[in-house]
Short mmCIF file of C-alpha atoms in Angstrom, two decimals:
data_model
loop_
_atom_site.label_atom_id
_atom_site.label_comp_id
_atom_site.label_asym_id
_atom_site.label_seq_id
_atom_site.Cartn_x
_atom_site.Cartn_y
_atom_site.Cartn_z
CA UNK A 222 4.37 -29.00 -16.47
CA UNK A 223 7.86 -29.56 -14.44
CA UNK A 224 8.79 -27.06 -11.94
CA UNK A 225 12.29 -27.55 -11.39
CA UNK A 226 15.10 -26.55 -8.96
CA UNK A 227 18.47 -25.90 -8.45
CA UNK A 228 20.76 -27.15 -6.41
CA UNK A 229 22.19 -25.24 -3.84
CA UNK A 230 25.93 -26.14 -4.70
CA UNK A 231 25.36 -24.16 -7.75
CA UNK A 232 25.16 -21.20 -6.32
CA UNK A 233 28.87 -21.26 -5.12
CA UNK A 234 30.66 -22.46 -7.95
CA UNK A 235 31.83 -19.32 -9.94
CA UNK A 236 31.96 -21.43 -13.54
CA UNK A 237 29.15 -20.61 -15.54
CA UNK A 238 27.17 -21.57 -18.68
CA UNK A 239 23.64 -21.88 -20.19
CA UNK A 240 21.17 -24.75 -20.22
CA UNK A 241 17.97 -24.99 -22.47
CA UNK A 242 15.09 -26.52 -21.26
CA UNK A 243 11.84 -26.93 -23.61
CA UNK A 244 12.16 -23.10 -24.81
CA UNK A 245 13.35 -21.33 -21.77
CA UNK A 246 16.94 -20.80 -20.77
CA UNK A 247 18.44 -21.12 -17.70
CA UNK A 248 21.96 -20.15 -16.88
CA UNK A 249 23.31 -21.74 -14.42
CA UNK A 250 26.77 -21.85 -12.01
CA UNK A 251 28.08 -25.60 -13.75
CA UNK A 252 26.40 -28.00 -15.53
CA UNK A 253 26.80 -30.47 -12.92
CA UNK A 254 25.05 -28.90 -10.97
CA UNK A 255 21.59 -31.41 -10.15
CA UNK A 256 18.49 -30.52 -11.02
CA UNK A 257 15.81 -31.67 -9.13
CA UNK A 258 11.50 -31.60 -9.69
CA UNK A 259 9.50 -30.15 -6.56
CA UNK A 260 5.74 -30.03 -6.89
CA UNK A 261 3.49 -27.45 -7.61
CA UNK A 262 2.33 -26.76 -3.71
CA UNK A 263 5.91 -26.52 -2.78
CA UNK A 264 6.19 -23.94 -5.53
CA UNK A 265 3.03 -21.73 -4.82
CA UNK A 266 4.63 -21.55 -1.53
CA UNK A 267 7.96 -20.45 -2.46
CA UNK A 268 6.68 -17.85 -4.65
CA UNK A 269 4.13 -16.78 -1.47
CA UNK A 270 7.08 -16.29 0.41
CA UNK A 271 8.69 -14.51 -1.62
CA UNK A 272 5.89 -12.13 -2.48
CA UNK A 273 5.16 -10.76 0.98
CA UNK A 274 8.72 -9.76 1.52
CA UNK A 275 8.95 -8.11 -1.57
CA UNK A 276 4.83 -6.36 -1.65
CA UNK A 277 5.87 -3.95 1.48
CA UNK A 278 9.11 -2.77 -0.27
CA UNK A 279 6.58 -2.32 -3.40
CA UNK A 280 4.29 -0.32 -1.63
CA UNK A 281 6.69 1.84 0.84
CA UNK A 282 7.06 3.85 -2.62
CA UNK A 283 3.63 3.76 -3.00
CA UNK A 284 2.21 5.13 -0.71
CA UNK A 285 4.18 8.78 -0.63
CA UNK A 286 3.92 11.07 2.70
CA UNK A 287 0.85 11.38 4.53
CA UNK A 288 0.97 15.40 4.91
CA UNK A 289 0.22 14.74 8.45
CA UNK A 290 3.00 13.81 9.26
CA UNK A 291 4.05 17.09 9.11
CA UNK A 292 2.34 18.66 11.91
CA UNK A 293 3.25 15.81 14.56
CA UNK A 294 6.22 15.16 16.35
CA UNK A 295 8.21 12.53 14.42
CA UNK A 296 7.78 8.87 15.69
CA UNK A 297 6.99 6.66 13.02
CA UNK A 298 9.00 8.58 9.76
CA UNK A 299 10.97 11.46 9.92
CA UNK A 300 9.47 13.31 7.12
CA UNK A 301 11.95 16.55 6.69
CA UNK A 302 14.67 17.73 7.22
CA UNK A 303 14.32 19.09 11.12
CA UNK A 304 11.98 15.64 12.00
CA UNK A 305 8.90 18.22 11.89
CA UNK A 306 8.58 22.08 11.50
CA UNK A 307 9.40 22.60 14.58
CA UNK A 308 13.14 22.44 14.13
CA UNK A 309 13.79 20.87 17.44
CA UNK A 310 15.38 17.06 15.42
CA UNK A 311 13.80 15.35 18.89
CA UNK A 312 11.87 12.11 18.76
CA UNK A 313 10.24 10.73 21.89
CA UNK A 314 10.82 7.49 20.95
CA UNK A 315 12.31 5.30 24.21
CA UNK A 316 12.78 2.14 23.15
CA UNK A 317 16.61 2.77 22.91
CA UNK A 318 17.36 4.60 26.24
CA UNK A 319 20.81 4.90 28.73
CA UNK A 320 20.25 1.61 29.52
CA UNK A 321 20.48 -0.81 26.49
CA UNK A 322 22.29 1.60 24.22
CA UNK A 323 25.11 -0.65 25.42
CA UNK A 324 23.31 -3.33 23.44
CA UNK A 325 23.33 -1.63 19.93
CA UNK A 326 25.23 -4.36 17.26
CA UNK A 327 25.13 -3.67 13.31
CA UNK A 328 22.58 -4.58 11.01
CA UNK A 329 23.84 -3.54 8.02
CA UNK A 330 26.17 -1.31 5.95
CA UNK A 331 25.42 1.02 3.07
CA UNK A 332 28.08 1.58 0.46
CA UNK A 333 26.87 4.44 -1.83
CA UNK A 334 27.88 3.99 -6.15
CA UNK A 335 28.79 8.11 -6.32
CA UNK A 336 28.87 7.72 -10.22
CA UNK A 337 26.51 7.64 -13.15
CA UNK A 338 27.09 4.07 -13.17
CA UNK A 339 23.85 2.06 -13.03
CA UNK A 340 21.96 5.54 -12.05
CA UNK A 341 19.06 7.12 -12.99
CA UNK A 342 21.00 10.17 -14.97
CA UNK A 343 19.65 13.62 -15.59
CA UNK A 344 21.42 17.02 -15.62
CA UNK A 345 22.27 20.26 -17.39
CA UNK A 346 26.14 19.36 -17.97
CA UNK A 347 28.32 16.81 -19.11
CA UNK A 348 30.87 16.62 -15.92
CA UNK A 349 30.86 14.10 -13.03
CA UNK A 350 32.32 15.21 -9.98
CA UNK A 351 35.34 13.00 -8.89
CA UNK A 352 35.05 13.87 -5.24
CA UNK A 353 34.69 11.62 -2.34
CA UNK A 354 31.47 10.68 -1.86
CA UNK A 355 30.50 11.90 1.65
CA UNK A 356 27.06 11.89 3.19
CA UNK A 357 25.94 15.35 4.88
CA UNK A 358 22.73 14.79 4.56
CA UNK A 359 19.45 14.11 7.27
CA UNK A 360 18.16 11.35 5.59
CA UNK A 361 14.48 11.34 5.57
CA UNK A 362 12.37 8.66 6.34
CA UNK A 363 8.82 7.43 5.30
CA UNK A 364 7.12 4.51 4.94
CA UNK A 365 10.10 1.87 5.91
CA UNK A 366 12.52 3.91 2.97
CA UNK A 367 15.41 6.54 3.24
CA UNK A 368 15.64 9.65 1.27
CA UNK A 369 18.66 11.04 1.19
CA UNK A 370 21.30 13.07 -1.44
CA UNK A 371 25.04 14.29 -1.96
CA UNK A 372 25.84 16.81 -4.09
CA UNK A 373 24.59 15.61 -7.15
CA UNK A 374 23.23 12.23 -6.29
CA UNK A 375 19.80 11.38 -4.72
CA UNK A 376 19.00 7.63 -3.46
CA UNK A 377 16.45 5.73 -2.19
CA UNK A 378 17.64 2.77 0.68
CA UNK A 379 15.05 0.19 2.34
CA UNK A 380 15.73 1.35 6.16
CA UNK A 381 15.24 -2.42 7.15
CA UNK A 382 18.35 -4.39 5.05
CA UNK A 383 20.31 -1.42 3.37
CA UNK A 384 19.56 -2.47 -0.15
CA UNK A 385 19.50 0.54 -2.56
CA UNK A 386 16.30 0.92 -4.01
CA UNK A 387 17.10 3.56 -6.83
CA UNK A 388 20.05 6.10 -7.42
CA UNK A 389 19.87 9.47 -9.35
CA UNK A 390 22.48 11.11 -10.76
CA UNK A 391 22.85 14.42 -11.99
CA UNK A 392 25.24 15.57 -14.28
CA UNK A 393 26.71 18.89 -13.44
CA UNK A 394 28.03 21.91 -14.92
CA UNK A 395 29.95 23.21 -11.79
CA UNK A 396 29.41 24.64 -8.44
CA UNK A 397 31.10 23.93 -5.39
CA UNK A 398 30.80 20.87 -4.23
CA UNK A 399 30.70 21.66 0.10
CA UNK A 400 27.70 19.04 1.01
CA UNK A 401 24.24 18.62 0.44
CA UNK A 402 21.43 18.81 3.26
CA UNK A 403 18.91 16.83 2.14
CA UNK A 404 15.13 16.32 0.66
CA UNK A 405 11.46 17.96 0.99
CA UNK A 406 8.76 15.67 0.15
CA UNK A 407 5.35 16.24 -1.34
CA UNK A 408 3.18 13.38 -1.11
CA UNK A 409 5.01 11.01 -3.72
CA UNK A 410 7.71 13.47 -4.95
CA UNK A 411 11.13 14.42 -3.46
CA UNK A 412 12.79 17.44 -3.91
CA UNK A 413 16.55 18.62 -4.05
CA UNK A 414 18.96 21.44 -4.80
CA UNK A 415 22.25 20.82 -6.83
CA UNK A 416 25.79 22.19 -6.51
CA UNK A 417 25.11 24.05 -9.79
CA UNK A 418 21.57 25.55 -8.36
CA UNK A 419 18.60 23.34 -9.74
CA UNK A 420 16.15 21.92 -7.69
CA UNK A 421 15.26 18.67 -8.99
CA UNK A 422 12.24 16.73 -8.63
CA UNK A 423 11.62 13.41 -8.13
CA UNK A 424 9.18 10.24 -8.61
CA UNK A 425 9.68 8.61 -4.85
CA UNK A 426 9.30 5.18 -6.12
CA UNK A 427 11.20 4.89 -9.15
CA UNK A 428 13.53 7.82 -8.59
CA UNK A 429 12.55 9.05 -12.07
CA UNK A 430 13.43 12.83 -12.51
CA UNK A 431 10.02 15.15 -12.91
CA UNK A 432 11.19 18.05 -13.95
CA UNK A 433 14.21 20.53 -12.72
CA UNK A 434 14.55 24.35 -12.69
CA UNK A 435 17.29 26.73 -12.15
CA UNK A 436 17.75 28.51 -8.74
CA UNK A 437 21.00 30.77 -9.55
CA UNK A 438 23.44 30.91 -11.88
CA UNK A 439 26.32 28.96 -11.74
CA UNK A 440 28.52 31.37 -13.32
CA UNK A 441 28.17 34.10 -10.38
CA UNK A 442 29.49 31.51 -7.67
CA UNK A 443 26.19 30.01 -6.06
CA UNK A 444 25.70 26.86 -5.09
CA UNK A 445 22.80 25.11 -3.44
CA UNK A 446 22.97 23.09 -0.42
CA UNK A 447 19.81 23.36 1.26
CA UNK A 448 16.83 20.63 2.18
CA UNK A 449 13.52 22.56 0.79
CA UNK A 450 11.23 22.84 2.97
CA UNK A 451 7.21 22.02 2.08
CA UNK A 452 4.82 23.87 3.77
CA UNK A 453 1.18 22.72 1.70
CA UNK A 454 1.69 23.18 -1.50
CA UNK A 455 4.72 25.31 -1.19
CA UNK A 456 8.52 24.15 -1.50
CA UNK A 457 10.51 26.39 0.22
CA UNK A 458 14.04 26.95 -1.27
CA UNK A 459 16.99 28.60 -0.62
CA UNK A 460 20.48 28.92 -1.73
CA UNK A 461 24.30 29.79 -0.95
CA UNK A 462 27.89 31.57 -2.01
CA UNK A 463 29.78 34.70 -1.19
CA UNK A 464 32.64 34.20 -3.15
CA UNK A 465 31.37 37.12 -5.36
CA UNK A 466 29.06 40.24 -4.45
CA UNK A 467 25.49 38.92 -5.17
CA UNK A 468 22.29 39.16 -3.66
CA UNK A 469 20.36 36.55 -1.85
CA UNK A 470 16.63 35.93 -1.80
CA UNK A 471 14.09 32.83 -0.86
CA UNK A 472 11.49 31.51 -3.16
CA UNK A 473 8.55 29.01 -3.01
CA UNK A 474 8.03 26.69 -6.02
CA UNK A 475 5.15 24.81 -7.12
CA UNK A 476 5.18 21.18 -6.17
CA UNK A 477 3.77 19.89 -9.42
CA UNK A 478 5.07 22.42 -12.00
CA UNK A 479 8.04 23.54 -10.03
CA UNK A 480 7.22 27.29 -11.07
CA UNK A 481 7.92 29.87 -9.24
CA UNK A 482 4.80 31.43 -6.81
CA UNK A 483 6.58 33.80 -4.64
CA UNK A 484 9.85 35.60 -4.32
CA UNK A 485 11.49 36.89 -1.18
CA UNK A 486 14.52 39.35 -1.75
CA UNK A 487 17.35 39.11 1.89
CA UNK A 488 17.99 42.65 0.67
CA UNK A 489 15.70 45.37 -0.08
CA UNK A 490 15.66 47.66 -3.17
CA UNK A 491 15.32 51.35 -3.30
CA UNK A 492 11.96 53.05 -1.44
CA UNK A 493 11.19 49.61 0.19
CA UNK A 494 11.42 49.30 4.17
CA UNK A 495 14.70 48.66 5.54
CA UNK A 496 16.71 50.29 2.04
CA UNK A 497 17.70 53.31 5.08
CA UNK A 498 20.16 50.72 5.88
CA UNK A 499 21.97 50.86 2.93
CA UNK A 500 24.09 53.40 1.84
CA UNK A 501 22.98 52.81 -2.10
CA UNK A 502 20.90 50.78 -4.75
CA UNK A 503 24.50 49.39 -6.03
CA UNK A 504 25.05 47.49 -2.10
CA UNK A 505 21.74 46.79 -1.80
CA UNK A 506 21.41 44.50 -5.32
CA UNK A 507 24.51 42.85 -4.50
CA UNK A 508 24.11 42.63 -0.58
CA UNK A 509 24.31 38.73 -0.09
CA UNK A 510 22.09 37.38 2.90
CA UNK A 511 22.41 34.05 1.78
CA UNK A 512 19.28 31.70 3.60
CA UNK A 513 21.00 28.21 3.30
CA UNK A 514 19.88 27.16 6.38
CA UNK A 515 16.37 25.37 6.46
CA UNK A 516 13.64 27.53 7.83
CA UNK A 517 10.91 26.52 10.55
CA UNK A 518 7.30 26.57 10.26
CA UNK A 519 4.58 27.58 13.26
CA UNK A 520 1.76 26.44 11.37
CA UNK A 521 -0.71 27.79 14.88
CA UNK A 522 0.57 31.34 13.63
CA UNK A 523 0.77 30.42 9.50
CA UNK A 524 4.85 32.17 9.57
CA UNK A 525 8.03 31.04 8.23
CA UNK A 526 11.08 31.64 10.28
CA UNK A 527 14.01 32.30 7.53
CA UNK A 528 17.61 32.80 9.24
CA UNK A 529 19.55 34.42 6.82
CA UNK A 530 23.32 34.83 6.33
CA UNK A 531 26.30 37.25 6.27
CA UNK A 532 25.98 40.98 3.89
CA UNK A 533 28.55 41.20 1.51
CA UNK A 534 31.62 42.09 0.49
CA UNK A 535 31.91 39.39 3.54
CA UNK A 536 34.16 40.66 6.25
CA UNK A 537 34.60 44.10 4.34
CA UNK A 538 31.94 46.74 5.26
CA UNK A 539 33.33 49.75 3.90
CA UNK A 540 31.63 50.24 1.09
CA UNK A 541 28.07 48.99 3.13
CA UNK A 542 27.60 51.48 5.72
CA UNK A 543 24.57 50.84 7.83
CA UNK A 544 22.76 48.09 9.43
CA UNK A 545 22.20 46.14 6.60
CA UNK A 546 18.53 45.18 6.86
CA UNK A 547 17.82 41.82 5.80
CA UNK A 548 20.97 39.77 6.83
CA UNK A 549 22.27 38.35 9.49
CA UNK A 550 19.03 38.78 10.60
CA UNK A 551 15.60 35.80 11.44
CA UNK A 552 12.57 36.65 9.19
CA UNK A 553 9.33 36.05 9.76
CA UNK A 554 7.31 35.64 6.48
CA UNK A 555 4.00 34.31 5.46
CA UNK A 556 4.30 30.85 3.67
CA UNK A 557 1.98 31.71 1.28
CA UNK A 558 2.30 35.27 0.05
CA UNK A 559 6.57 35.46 1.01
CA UNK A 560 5.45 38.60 2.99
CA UNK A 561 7.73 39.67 5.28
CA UNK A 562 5.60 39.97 9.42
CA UNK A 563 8.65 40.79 11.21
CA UNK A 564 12.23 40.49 11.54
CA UNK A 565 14.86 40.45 14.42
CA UNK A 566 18.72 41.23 13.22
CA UNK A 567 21.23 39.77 15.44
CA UNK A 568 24.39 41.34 13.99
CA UNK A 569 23.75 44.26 12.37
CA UNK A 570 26.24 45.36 10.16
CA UNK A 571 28.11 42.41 10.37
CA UNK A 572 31.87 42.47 9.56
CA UNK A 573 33.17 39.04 10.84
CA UNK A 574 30.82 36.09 8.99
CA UNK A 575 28.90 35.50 11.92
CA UNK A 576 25.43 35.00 9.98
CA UNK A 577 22.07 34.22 12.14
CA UNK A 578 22.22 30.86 9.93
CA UNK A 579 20.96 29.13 13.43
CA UNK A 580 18.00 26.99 13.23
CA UNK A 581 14.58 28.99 14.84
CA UNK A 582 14.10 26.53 17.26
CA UNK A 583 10.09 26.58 17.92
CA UNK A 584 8.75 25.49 21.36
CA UNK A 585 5.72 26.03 23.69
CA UNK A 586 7.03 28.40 26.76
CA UNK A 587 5.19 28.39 30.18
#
């Protein structure tokens, strides 16, 4: 057996055509291009090479998030959307500091396809959005890969060379299209919301859709921008839009059915604790509240701090009278029932759009 070899002044020449050799076929920049024999030893070690630069990129996929990961501050991935639960998006790393930042040069550049074009595709409609493709998201990072997503697109990138490693695409059937926030991740799956309210799940290291499920509908002016969060088996989710008088609410989702386990309503419904703050059923069910924001996690204490957004009609509280108990408000629920511990409004009755959509910022006080 011959184990041949190109020359490398085929590579440049753009002409190209076929060449047969015993009953393989080789294509090939020109034909006269030189072909030359190299022996077997020369071969194995080419094809060594080759295979421990390409193994690790195999196995980044692999090897999904180690859950504890989690629970530590964020040094070696960043593996959600805050860095940890804490919501603090602080590394201690120091090996860049004040000093050599100076020193920073590129590595690489990404250029993102925004199209179905050579994507994974999945989706409830038939549209592609035409809009520039613009990158909102905290991309997450495990195992030497970056997760990251725009409305409607989700990609995988090797963090060392830029090289996409898979792109999904989802085809829509509307929603606005303001940003996207980002991915959860659950061992080897990724999770994210779509402008036209589905969270979609994915297979980490082929980018293969799992399964999706509706949020919201479309039709009453959500859309869904937020990173879920995963707390255990939970992923936390969250949606957004005021353009019409609808309620808000949070709900946990199964990781490996994406069913729904637990519901959390912003506003509450007649007879249930804070409904005094409403002057009827009518404002309550369509009160807004929005939680778009990605919550924090104390896992010492087992709570979920939710901030939640604006009541509606937004910047109209006529027909609202009252404090208008959940919104605008931080909520303090249990991860695993969507029980609500305790709550702290900051704008009660709010009239302007101010929200309390700020991140809960968790930290040890002395």
């Amino acid at each position: 057996m011959k184990i041949l070899k190109l020359d490398e002044s085929c590579i440049s020449n753009p002409k190209s055509e076929t060449l047969r050799l015993s009953n393989s076929i080789f294509r090939i920049s020109d034909l006269r291009c030189r072909i030359r024999p190299i022996s077997k030893s020369a071969a194995l070690k080419r094809l060594l090479a080759v295979a421990l630069v390409l193994l690790p990129l195999a196995l980044f996929g692999q090897q999904g998030l180690d859950p504890s990961l989690l629970l530590e501050a964020p040094i070696d991935a960043w593996p959600t959307y805050h860095g940890d639960y804490s919501g603090r998006h602080y590394s201690s790393l120091n090996q860049i500091n004040a000093s050599n930042v100076k020193g920073l040069s590129l590595s690489w550049i990404w250029r993102g396809n925004f199209t179905s074009g050579g994507a994974i595709v999945g989706g409830e409609g038939t549209d592609e959005f035409n809009g520039p493709g613009v990158v909102k998201a905290i991309p997450l990072m495990v195992n030497g890969v970056l997760y990251f997503s725009t409305p409607d697109n989700a990609f995988a990138v090797d963090a060392r060379t830029g090289r996409t490693i898979w792109h999904y695409f989802w085809k829509t059937q509307g929603g606005i299209h303001i940003g996207n926030r980002g991915m959860g991740m659950y061992g080897n799956w990724l999770f994210f919301e779509t402008p036209d309210n589905y969270l979609v799940s994915l297979d980490a290291t082929t980018g293969k859709e799992r399964w999706h499920k509706m949020i919201a509908d479309v039709k009453q002016e959500y859309f869904s921008t937020p990173a879920p969060l995963v707390i255990r088996n939970h992923v936390i989710v969250g949606m957004g839009g005021d353009s019409l008088d609808v309620p808000g609410w949070l709900e946990s989702r199964d990781p490996d059915t994406g069913e729904i386990q637990w519901t959390w309503n912003v506003t509450p419904r007649p007879g249930e604790p804070g409904s005094e703050t409403w002057p009827d059923a009518y404002s309550m069910a369509h009160g807004g509240g929005m939680p778009w924001q990605p919550p924090t996690y104390d896992p010492d204490v087992n709570l979920l701090y939710v901030p939640t957004g604006n009541p509606n009609p937004v910047m109209a509280g006529q027909s609202r009278n009252g404090d208008n108990l959940y919104t605008a408000s931080i909520v303090a629920l249990n991860p695993d029932t969507g029980k609500m511990v305790w709550y702290f409004q900051a704008s009660p009755h709010d009239t302007h759009d101010w929200d309390a959509t700020q991140v809960p910022i968790l930290f040890d006080a002395v």
